[in-house]
PDB file of C-alpha atoms in Angstrom:
ATOM      1  CA  MET A   1     129.927 124.277  80.443  1.00  0.00           C
ATOM      2  CA  ASP A   2     126.963 126.466  81.339  1.00  0.00           C
ATOM      3  CA  GLU A   3     127.683 128.810  78.415  1.00  0.00           C
ATOM      4  CA  ASP A   4     128.054 125.881  76.057  1.00  0.00           C
ATOM      5  CA  ASP A   5     124.799 124.366  77.247  1.00  0.00           C
ATOM      6  CA  ALA A   6     122.929 127.658  76.812  1.00  0.00           C
ATOM      7  CA  ALA A   7     124.218 127.914  73.238  1.00  0.00           C
ATOM      8  CA  LEU A   8     123.362 124.266  72.682  1.00  0.00           C
ATOM      9  CA  LEU A   9     119.790 124.756  73.892  1.00  0.00           C
ATOM     10  CA  ALA A  10     119.435 127.842  71.689  1.00  0.00           C
ATOM     11  CA  ALA A  11     120.483 125.707  68.720  1.00  0.00           C
ATOM     12  CA  VAL A  12     118.048 122.962  69.786  1.00  0.00           C
ATOM     13  CA  ARG A  13     115.297 125.590  69.978  1.00  0.00           C
ATOM     14  CA  ASP A  14     116.133 126.555  66.377  1.00  0.00           C
ATOM     15  CA  GLY A  15     115.724 122.927  65.338  1.00  0.00           C
ATOM     16  CA  SER A  16     119.356 121.744  65.144  1.00  0.00           C
ATOM     17  CA  ALA A  17     119.421 117.941  65.226  1.00  0.00           C
ATOM     18  CA  ARG A  18     123.186 117.987  65.737  1.00  0.00           C
ATOM     19  CA  ALA A  19     122.814 120.149  68.868  1.00  0.00           C
ATOM     20  CA  PHE A  20     120.089 117.842  70.160  1.00  0.00           C
ATOM     21  CA  ASN A  21     122.359 114.813  69.700  1.00  0.00           C
ATOM     22  CA  THR A  22     125.119 116.598  71.610  1.00  0.00           C
ATOM     23  CA  LEU A  23     122.689 117.509  74.392  1.00  0.00           C
ATOM     24  CA  ILE A  24     121.633 113.865  74.728  1.00  0.00           C
ATOM     25  CA  ASP A  25     125.224 112.582  74.667  1.00  0.00           C
ATOM     26  CA  ARG A  26     126.324 115.126  77.230  1.00  0.00           C
ATOM     27  CA  HIS A  27     123.581 114.622  79.801  1.00  0.00           C
ATOM     28  CA  GLN A  28     121.985 111.205  79.305  1.00  0.00           C
ATOM     29  CA  GLN A  29     124.167 109.517  81.906  1.00  0.00           C
ATOM     30  CA  ALA A  30     123.351 111.950  84.725  1.00  0.00           C
ATOM     31  CA  VAL A  31     119.646 112.137  83.872  1.00  0.00           C
ATOM     32  CA  ARG A  32     119.249 108.358  83.658  1.00  0.00           C
ATOM     33  CA  ALA A  33     121.202 107.775  86.882  1.00  0.00           C
ATOM     34  CA  PHE A  34     118.944 110.292  88.676  1.00  0.00           C
ATOM     35  CA  ILE A  35     115.732 108.710  87.364  1.00  0.00           C
ATOM     36  CA  ARG A  36     116.929 105.204  88.227  1.00  0.00           C
ATOM     37  CA  ARG A  37     116.979 106.226  91.880  1.00  0.00           C
ATOM     38  CA  LEU A  38     113.368 107.448  91.718  1.00  0.00           C
ATOM     39  CA  THR A  39     111.543 104.758  89.821  1.00  0.00           C
ATOM     40  CA  ARG A  40     111.690 101.123  88.766  1.00  0.00           C
ATOM     41  CA  PRO A  41     114.627 100.346  86.438  1.00  0.00           C
ATOM     42  CA  ALA A  42     112.169  99.017  83.863  1.00  0.00           C
ATOM     43  CA  ASP A  43     110.523 102.456  83.614  1.00  0.00           C
ATOM     44  CA  ALA A  44     113.599 104.622  84.067  1.00  0.00           C
ATOM     45  CA  ASP A  45     114.795 104.704  80.466  1.00  0.00           C
ATOM     46  CA  ASP A  46     111.281 105.398  79.186  1.00  0.00           C
ATOM     47  CA  ILE A  47     111.079 108.421  81.457  1.00  0.00           C
ATOM     48  CA  ALA A  48     114.584 109.515  80.448  1.00  0.00           C
ATOM     49  CA  GLN A  49     113.612 109.350  76.756  1.00  0.00           C
ATOM     50  CA  GLU A  50     110.450 111.352  77.458  1.00  0.00           C
ATOM     51  CA  THR A  51     112.606 113.872  79.312  1.00  0.00           C
ATOM     52  CA  PHE A  52     114.785 114.521  76.256  1.00  0.00           C
ATOM     53  CA  LEU A  53     111.732 114.622  74.014  1.00  0.00           C
ATOM     54  CA  ALA A  54     110.244 117.324  76.256  1.00  0.00           C
ATOM     55  CA  ALA A  55     113.594 119.144  76.173  1.00  0.00           C
ATOM     56  CA  TRP A  56     113.426 119.204  72.360  1.00  0.00           C
ATOM     57  CA  MET A  57     109.871 120.504  72.383  1.00  0.00           C
ATOM     58  CA  HIS A  58     110.365 123.108  75.118  1.00  0.00           C
ATOM     59  CA  ALA A  59     113.975 124.192  74.515  1.00  0.00           C
ATOM     60  CA  GLY A  60     112.627 127.691  73.894  1.00  0.00           C
ATOM     61  CA  SER A  61     111.420 127.896  77.479  1.00  0.00           C
ATOM     62  CA  TYR A  62     114.939 127.468  78.911  1.00  0.00           C
ATOM     63  CA  LYS A  63     115.713 130.682  80.746  1.00  0.00           C
ATOM     64  CA  GLY A  64     118.880 129.472  82.422  1.00  0.00           C
ATOM     65  CA  ALA A  65     118.976 127.561  85.687  1.00  0.00           C
ATOM     66  CA  SER A  66     121.457 127.930  88.519  1.00  0.00           C
ATOM     67  CA  GLY A  67     122.798 124.458  87.769  1.00  0.00           C
ATOM     68  CA  GLY A  68     122.756 124.968  83.986  1.00  0.00           C
ATOM     69  CA  ALA A  69     121.082 122.741  81.427  1.00  0.00           C
ATOM     70  CA  ARG A  70     121.682 119.671  83.544  1.00  0.00           C
ATOM     71  CA  SER A  71     119.514 121.080  86.352  1.00  0.00           C
ATOM     72  CA  TRP A  72     116.870 122.060  83.821  1.00  0.00           C
ATOM     73  CA  LEU A  73     116.845 118.485  82.502  1.00  0.00           C
ATOM     74  CA  PHE A  74     116.711 117.145  86.069  1.00  0.00           C
ATOM     75  CA  ALA A  75     113.645 119.335  86.665  1.00  0.00           C
ATOM     76  CA  ILE A  76     111.871 117.894  83.609  1.00  0.00           C
ATOM     77  CA  ALA A  77     112.901 114.369  84.642  1.00  0.00           C
ATOM     78  CA  TRP A  78     111.645 114.973  88.173  1.00  0.00           C
ATOM     79  CA  ARG A  79     108.180 116.070  86.969  1.00  0.00           C
ATOM     80  CA  LYS A  80     107.948 113.038  84.701  1.00  0.00           C
ATOM     81  CA  ALA A  81     109.139 110.643  87.421  1.00  0.00           C
ATOM     82  CA  LYS A  82     106.624 112.116  89.845  1.00  0.00           C
ATOM     83  CA  ASP A  83     103.783 111.753  87.317  1.00  0.00           C
ATOM     84  CA  ASP A  84     104.845 108.152  86.769  1.00  0.00           C
ATOM     85  CA  HIS A  85     104.963 107.568  90.513  1.00  0.00           C
ATOM     86  CA  ARG A  86     101.404 108.921  90.914  1.00  0.00           C
ATOM     87  CA  ARG A  87     100.152 106.811  88.008  1.00  0.00           C
ATOM     88  CA  ARG A  88     101.747 103.667  89.401  1.00  0.00           C
ATOM     89  CA  PHE A  89     100.382 104.403  92.841  1.00  0.00           C
ATOM     90  CA  ARG A  90      96.822 104.647  91.430  1.00  0.00           C
ATOM     91  CA  LEU A  91      97.348 101.358  89.584  1.00  0.00           C
ATOM     92  CA  TRP A  92      98.844  99.802  92.686  1.00  0.00           C
ATOM     93  CA  ARG A  93      95.778 100.649  94.717  1.00  0.00           C
ATOM     94  CA  ARG A  94      93.408  99.468  92.028  1.00  0.00           C
ATOM     95  CA  ASP A  95      95.034  96.370  90.738  1.00  0.00           C
ATOM     96  CA  ALA A  96      96.315  93.637  93.022  1.00  0.00           C
ATOM     97  CA  ALA A  97      97.828  91.685  90.120  1.00  0.00           C
ATOM     98  CA  TYR A  98      99.862  94.712  89.086  1.00  0.00           C
ATOM     99  CA  ARG A  99     101.000  95.065  92.678  1.00  0.00           C
ATOM    100  CA  GLU A 100     102.392  91.560  92.687  1.00  0.00           C
ATOM    101  CA  THR A 101     104.152  92.044  89.328  1.00  0.00           C
ATOM    102  CA  ALA A 102     105.693  95.328  90.484  1.00  0.00           C
ATOM    103  CA  ALA A 103     106.913  93.711  93.685  1.00  0.00           C
ATOM    104  CA  GLU A 104     108.394  90.850  91.672  1.00  0.00           C
ATOM    105  CA  ASP A 105     110.105  93.337  89.298  1.00  0.00           C
ATOM    106  CA  ASP A 106     111.533  95.220  92.246  1.00  0.00           C
ATOM    107  CA  ARG A 107     112.891  92.033  93.743  1.00  0.00           C
ATOM    108  CA  ARG A 108     114.443  91.012  90.430  1.00  0.00           C
ATOM    109  CA  SER A 109     116.013  94.411  89.816  1.00  0.00           C
ATOM    110  CA  ALA A 110     117.530  94.722  93.278  1.00  0.00           C
ATOM    111  CA  PRO A 111     121.307  94.773  93.095  1.00  0.00           C
ATOM    112  CA  ALA A 112     123.041  91.798  94.670  1.00  0.00           C
ATOM    113  CA  GLU A 113     126.134  93.642  95.884  1.00  0.00           C
ATOM    114  CA  ASP A 114     127.035  95.711  98.894  1.00  0.00           C
ATOM    115  CA  GLY A 115     124.990  98.702  97.731  1.00  0.00           C
ATOM    116  CA  ILE A 116     121.813  96.725  98.434  1.00  0.00           C
ATOM    117  CA  ALA A 117     121.249  98.073 101.953  1.00  0.00           C
ATOM    118  CA  LEU A 118     121.508 101.689 100.821  1.00  0.00           C
ATOM    119  CA  GLU A 119     119.405 100.950  97.735  1.00  0.00           C
ATOM    120  CA  GLN A 120     116.653  99.438  99.885  1.00  0.00           C
ATOM    121  CA  ALA A 121     116.949 102.207 102.458  1.00  0.00           C
ATOM    122  CA  LEU A 122     116.558 104.805  99.707  1.00  0.00           C
ATOM    123  CA  ALA A 123     113.515 102.998  98.328  1.00  0.00           C
ATOM    124  CA  GLU A 124     111.838 103.346 101.721  1.00  0.00           C
ATOM    125  CA  LEU A 125     112.029 107.153 101.650  1.00  0.00           C
ATOM    126  CA  PRO A 126     109.066 109.144 100.306  1.00  0.00           C
ATOM    127  CA  ILE A 127     109.758 110.185  96.702  1.00  0.00           C
ATOM    128  CA  ASP A 128     110.269 113.916  97.464  1.00  0.00           C
ATOM    129  CA  GLN A 129     112.758 113.108 100.198  1.00  0.00           C
ATOM    130  CA  ARG A 130     114.493 110.514  98.031  1.00  0.00           C
ATOM    131  CA  ALA A 131     114.899 112.976  95.147  1.00  0.00           C
ATOM    132  CA  ALA A 132     116.292 115.662  97.479  1.00  0.00           C
ATOM    133  CA  VAL A 133     118.744 113.182  99.037  1.00  0.00           C
ATOM    134  CA  VAL A 134     119.890 111.858  95.651  1.00  0.00           C
ATOM    135  CA  LEU A 135     120.383 115.354  94.203  1.00  0.00           C
ATOM    136  CA  CYS A 136     122.210 116.789  97.225  1.00  0.00           C
ATOM    137  CA  LEU A 137     124.148 113.796  98.520  1.00  0.00           C
ATOM    138  CA  GLY A 138     124.559 111.765  95.334  1.00  0.00           C
ATOM    139  CA  VAL A 139     124.700 114.223  92.407  1.00  0.00           C
ATOM    140  CA  GLY A 140     126.259 116.969  94.521  1.00  0.00           C
ATOM    141  CA  LEU A 141     123.858 119.827  93.791  1.00  0.00           C
ATOM    142  CA  THR A 142     123.557 122.623  96.346  1.00  0.00           C
ATOM    143  CA  HIS A 143     120.338 122.928  98.332  1.00  0.00           C
ATOM    144  CA  GLU A 144     119.411 125.973  96.215  1.00  0.00           C
ATOM    145  CA  GLU A 145     119.930 124.082  92.955  1.00  0.00           C
ATOM    146  CA  ALA A 146     117.962 121.091  94.241  1.00  0.00           C
ATOM    147  CA  ALA A 147     115.124 123.395  95.329  1.00  0.00           C
ATOM    148  CA  GLU A 148     115.014 124.843  91.810  1.00  0.00           C
ATOM    149  CA  VAL A 149     115.008 121.378  90.229  1.00  0.00           C
ATOM    150  CA  LEU A 150     112.290 120.021  92.506  1.00  0.00           C
ATOM    151  CA  GLY A 151     110.192 123.194  92.527  1.00  0.00           C
ATOM    152  CA  LEU A 152     110.171 123.165  96.334  1.00  0.00           C
ATOM    153  CA  PRO A 153     111.002 125.889  98.861  1.00  0.00           C
ATOM    154  CA  LEU A 154     114.621 125.917 100.026  1.00  0.00           C
ATOM    155  CA  GLY A 155     113.641 125.156 103.626  1.00  0.00           C
ATOM    156  CA  THR A 156     111.639 122.109 102.534  1.00  0.00           C
ATOM    157  CA  VAL A 157     114.604 120.741 100.576  1.00  0.00           C
ATOM    158  CA  LYS A 158     116.955 121.291 103.514  1.00  0.00           C
ATOM    159  CA  SER A 159     114.509 119.513 105.787  1.00  0.00           C
ATOM    160  CA  HIS A 160     114.066 116.646 103.286  1.00  0.00           C
ATOM    161  CA  VAL A 161     117.834 116.165 103.049  1.00  0.00           C
ATOM    162  CA  LEU A 162     118.281 116.320 106.809  1.00  0.00           C
ATOM    163  CA  ARG A 163     115.454 113.875 107.529  1.00  0.00           C
ATOM    164  CA  GLY A 164     116.439 111.631 104.620  1.00  0.00           C
ATOM    165  CA  ARG A 165     120.025 111.512 105.840  1.00  0.00           C
ATOM    166  CA  GLU A 166     118.919 110.646 109.377  1.00  0.00           C
ATOM    167  CA  ARG A 167     116.547 107.961 108.150  1.00  0.00           C
ATOM    168  CA  LEU A 168     119.200 106.439 105.906  1.00  0.00           C
ATOM    169  CA  ARG A 169     121.664 106.415 108.783  1.00  0.00           C
ATOM    170  CA  GLY A 170     119.018 104.857 111.003  1.00  0.00           C
ATOM    171  CA  ILE A 171     118.158 102.186 108.439  1.00  0.00           C
ATOM    172  CA  LEU A 172     121.822 101.490 107.777  1.00  0.00           C
ATOM    173  CA  GLY A 173     122.470 101.262 111.492  1.00  0.00           C
ATOM    174  CA  GLU A 174     124.890 104.197 111.703  1.00  0.00           C
ATOM    175  CA  GLN A 175     124.954 106.716 114.492  1.00  0.00           C
ATOM    176  CA  PRO A 176     123.990 110.225 113.346  1.00  0.00           C
TER     177      PRO A 176
ATOM    178  CA  MET B   1     132.794 114.138 100.703  1.00  0.00           C
ATOM    179  CA  THR B   2     134.300 112.970 104.007  1.00  0.00           C
ATOM    180  CA  ASP B   3     130.817 111.936 105.200  1.00  0.00           C
ATOM    181  CA  PRO B   4     130.564 108.132 104.639  1.00  0.00           C
ATOM    182  CA  LEU B   5     126.919 108.527 103.614  1.00  0.00           C
ATOM    183  CA  HIS B   6     127.876 111.067 100.902  1.00  0.00           C
ATOM    184  CA  LYS B   7     130.537 108.684  99.694  1.00  0.00           C
ATOM    185  CA  ALA B   8     128.175 105.692  99.693  1.00  0.00           C
ATOM    186  CA  MET B   9     125.491 107.680  97.843  1.00  0.00           C
ATOM    187  CA  ALA B  10     127.937 108.882  95.204  1.00  0.00           C
ATOM    188  CA  GLU B  11     129.226 105.328  94.793  1.00  0.00           C
ATOM    189  CA  LEU B  12     125.699 103.954  94.491  1.00  0.00           C
ATOM    190  CA  LEU B  13     124.878 106.461  91.757  1.00  0.00           C
ATOM    191  CA  ARG B  14     128.123 105.697  89.963  1.00  0.00           C
ATOM    192  CA  LYS B  15     127.862 101.935  90.347  1.00  0.00           C
ATOM    193  CA  ASP B  16     124.808 101.278  88.201  1.00  0.00           C
ATOM    194  CA  SER B  17     124.807 104.481  86.217  1.00  0.00           C
ATOM    195  CA  PRO B  18     124.530 104.055  82.439  1.00  0.00           C
ATOM    196  CA  ALA B  19     127.518 104.258  80.103  1.00  0.00           C
ATOM    197  CA  GLU B  20     128.925 107.720  79.421  1.00  0.00           C
ATOM    198  CA  ARG B  21     128.314 107.189  75.707  1.00  0.00           C
ATOM    199  CA  ASP B  22     125.185 105.297  74.722  1.00  0.00           C
ATOM    200  CA  PRO B  23     124.289 105.697  71.034  1.00  0.00           C
ATOM    201  CA  LEU B  24     121.404 103.245  71.424  1.00  0.00           C
ATOM    202  CA  PHE B  25     119.735 105.505  73.957  1.00  0.00           C
ATOM    203  CA  ARG B  26     120.115 108.466  71.575  1.00  0.00           C
ATOM    204  CA  VAL B  27     118.594 106.429  68.742  1.00  0.00           C
ATOM    205  CA  ARG B  28     115.619 105.556  70.968  1.00  0.00           C
ATOM    206  CA  VAL B  29     115.047 109.233  71.812  1.00  0.00           C
ATOM    207  CA  LEU B  30     115.172 110.111  68.103  1.00  0.00           C
ATOM    208  CA  GLU B  31     112.714 107.297  67.304  1.00  0.00           C
ATOM    209  CA  ARG B  32     110.373 108.681  69.938  1.00  0.00           C
ATOM    210  CA  LEU B  33     110.760 112.159  68.454  1.00  0.00           C
ATOM    211  CA  GLU B  34     109.848 110.856  64.990  1.00  0.00           C
ATOM    212  CA  ARG B  35     106.795 109.078  66.404  1.00  0.00           C
ATOM    213  CA  ALA B  36     105.704 112.289  68.139  1.00  0.00           C
ATOM    214  CA  ARG B  37     106.105 114.240  64.873  1.00  0.00           C
ATOM    215  CA  TYR B  38     104.147 111.618  62.982  1.00  0.00           C
ATOM    216  CA  ARG B  39     101.344 111.774  65.563  1.00  0.00           C
ATOM    217  CA  ARG B  40     101.271 115.561  65.318  1.00  0.00           C
ATOM    218  CA  ARG B  41     101.035 115.418  61.507  1.00  0.00           C
ATOM    219  CA  LEU B  42      98.298 112.790  61.789  1.00  0.00           C
ATOM    220  CA  TYR B  43      96.273 114.912  64.213  1.00  0.00           C
ATOM    221  CA  ALA B  44      96.748 117.937  61.947  1.00  0.00           C
ATOM    222  CA  SER B  45      95.472 115.941  58.966  1.00  0.00           C
ATOM    223  CA  ILE B  46      92.476 114.699  60.933  1.00  0.00           C
ATOM    224  CA  ALA B  47      91.704 118.243  62.110  1.00  0.00           C
ATOM    225  CA  SER B  48      91.950 119.500  58.512  1.00  0.00           C
ATOM    226  CA  ALA B  49      89.639 116.748  57.297  1.00  0.00           C
ATOM    227  CA  VAL B  50      87.108 117.618  60.011  1.00  0.00           C
ATOM    228  CA  VAL B  51      87.248 121.343  59.149  1.00  0.00           C
ATOM    229  CA  LEU B  52      86.770 120.594  55.451  1.00  0.00           C
ATOM    230  CA  ALA B  53      83.910 118.208  56.157  1.00  0.00           C
ATOM    231  CA  VAL B  54      82.199 120.870  58.292  1.00  0.00           C
ATOM    232  CA  ILE B  55      82.649 123.491  55.572  1.00  0.00           C
ATOM    233  CA  ALA B  56      81.265 121.110  52.942  1.00  0.00           C
ATOM    234  CA  ALA B  57      78.311 120.224  55.188  1.00  0.00           C
ATOM    235  CA  ILE B  58      77.555 123.910  55.830  1.00  0.00           C
ATOM    236  CA  GLY B  59      77.825 124.619  52.105  1.00  0.00           C
ATOM    237  CA  ALA B  60      75.482 121.765  51.229  1.00  0.00           C
ATOM    238  CA  GLY B  61      73.109 122.528  54.090  1.00  0.00           C
ATOM    239  CA  ALA B  62      72.728 126.150  53.067  1.00  0.00           C
ATOM    240  CA  GLY B  63      71.017 124.948  49.909  1.00  0.00           C
ATOM    241  CA  ARG B  64      73.668 126.399  47.662  1.00  0.00           C
ATOM    242  CA  SER B  65      74.485 125.022  44.279  1.00  0.00           C
ATOM    243  CA  ALA B  66      77.151 122.322  43.901  1.00  0.00           C
ATOM    244  CA  ARG B  67      79.433 124.954  42.366  1.00  0.00           C
ATOM    245  CA  GLU B  68      79.107 127.320  45.348  1.00  0.00           C
ATOM    246  CA  ALA B  69      79.634 124.429  47.807  1.00  0.00           C
ATOM    247  CA  ALA B  70      82.787 123.397  45.887  1.00  0.00           C
ATOM    248  CA  GLY B  71      83.978 127.001  45.965  1.00  0.00           C
ATOM    249  CA  ALA B  72      83.468 127.180  49.749  1.00  0.00           C
ATOM    250  CA  LEU B  73      85.298 123.876  50.090  1.00  0.00           C
ATOM    251  CA  LEU B  74      88.254 125.213  48.084  1.00  0.00           C
ATOM    252  CA  VAL B  75      88.431 128.386  50.171  1.00  0.00           C
ATOM    253  CA  GLY B  76      88.291 126.256  53.334  1.00  0.00           C
ATOM    254  CA  ALA B  77      91.059 123.978  52.040  1.00  0.00           C
ATOM    255  CA  ALA B  78      93.205 127.010  51.182  1.00  0.00           C
ATOM    256  CA  LEU B  79      92.648 128.495  54.652  1.00  0.00           C
ATOM    257  CA  VAL B  80      93.543 125.211  56.358  1.00  0.00           C
ATOM    258  CA  ALA B  81      96.664 124.805  54.185  1.00  0.00           C
ATOM    259  CA  LEU B  82      97.639 128.419  54.861  1.00  0.00           C
ATOM    260  CA  TYR B  83      97.268 127.850  58.588  1.00  0.00           C
ATOM    261  CA  PHE B  84      99.507 124.785  58.600  1.00  0.00           C
ATOM    262  CA  VAL B  85     102.136 126.474  56.423  1.00  0.00           C
ATOM    263  CA  VAL B  86     102.088 129.859  58.102  1.00  0.00           C
ATOM    264  CA  ALA B  87     101.519 128.908  61.764  1.00  0.00           C
ATOM    265  CA  PRO B  88     104.847 127.045  62.265  1.00  0.00           C
ATOM    266  CA  ALA B  89     106.753 129.825  60.522  1.00  0.00           C
ATOM    267  CA  MET B  90     104.998 132.431  62.687  1.00  0.00           C
ATOM    268  CA  ALA B  91     105.810 130.398  65.802  1.00  0.00           C
ATOM    269  CA  GLN B  92     109.476 130.198  64.747  1.00  0.00           C
ATOM    270  CA  LEU B  93     109.596 133.957  64.140  1.00  0.00           C
ATOM    271  CA  PHE B  94     107.907 134.603  67.468  1.00  0.00           C
ATOM    272  CA  VAL B  95     110.455 132.420  69.294  1.00  0.00           C
ATOM    273  CA  ARG B  96     113.397 134.099  67.495  1.00  0.00           C
ATOM    274  CA  PHE B  97     112.211 137.651  68.114  1.00  0.00           C
ATOM    275  CA  GLY B  98     111.164 136.773  71.664  1.00  0.00           C
ATOM    276  CA  GLY B  99     114.611 135.242  72.329  1.00  0.00           C
ATOM    277  CA  ALA B 100     116.428 138.168  70.695  1.00  0.00           C
ATOM    278  CA  SER B 101     114.483 140.785  72.667  1.00  0.00           C
ATOM    279  CA  LYS B 102     115.264 138.942  75.931  1.00  0.00           C
ATOM    280  CA  LYS B 103     119.006 138.979  75.158  1.00  0.00           C
ATOM    281  CA  HIS B 104     119.027 142.799  74.773  1.00  0.00           C
TER     282      HIS B 104
END
């Protein structure tokens, strides 16, 4: 898988549209699922599309990642989601009308099934902690791989996951 | 995966994750790519037009004859065209040789 992805990214770097299509087909599901946990559903696909666009433009910079191309794509997606988060936060502070719309969107997009408590609990975590929790507990990356994706020190990621897990358990009413 | 929180997280990610195959998403990425290429070509054209206008203005401002100004304009146009033809090819070569040297 890792070998295949490296070859695929080399072909993308050389301008192969077929390789780019394969890259999208292979990883879109994981990348979109990751971004959906970090941002509003309405913005998630936009960020995912920008992620693959950046992958096309910067395929030459892929030097291999411990989690393969998927981790590399997660890293691009993470930077874009964080930029989006900062931009929305600035708007949120500046524009009360936007704040109300965003809150309304969030309410509308909240799932109505049993995952709602966890979804809401996740949304209450700071974005760095949320990303670390999603990558390690949800996607199943190792702490080392998550640290590489998020560009954070290993100790910080471990601490984020530990604190995130405790907070989620607290919010969900479980005993640690 | 025995931890209930791990299980719940994995289920949450799976539950509303997109379809494994989504051609529409791929089409949207490709549309975005085409728009980005178009923008890049547009900016390149605008930059070329600005360079040519500057060259023409310098030629006219230097008090040269119309023939000399036209000559300068032609040289400028050739240089700009050369840049846009050669630069991408050079970049491609650089990437290939750079990639090849890293493999060895």
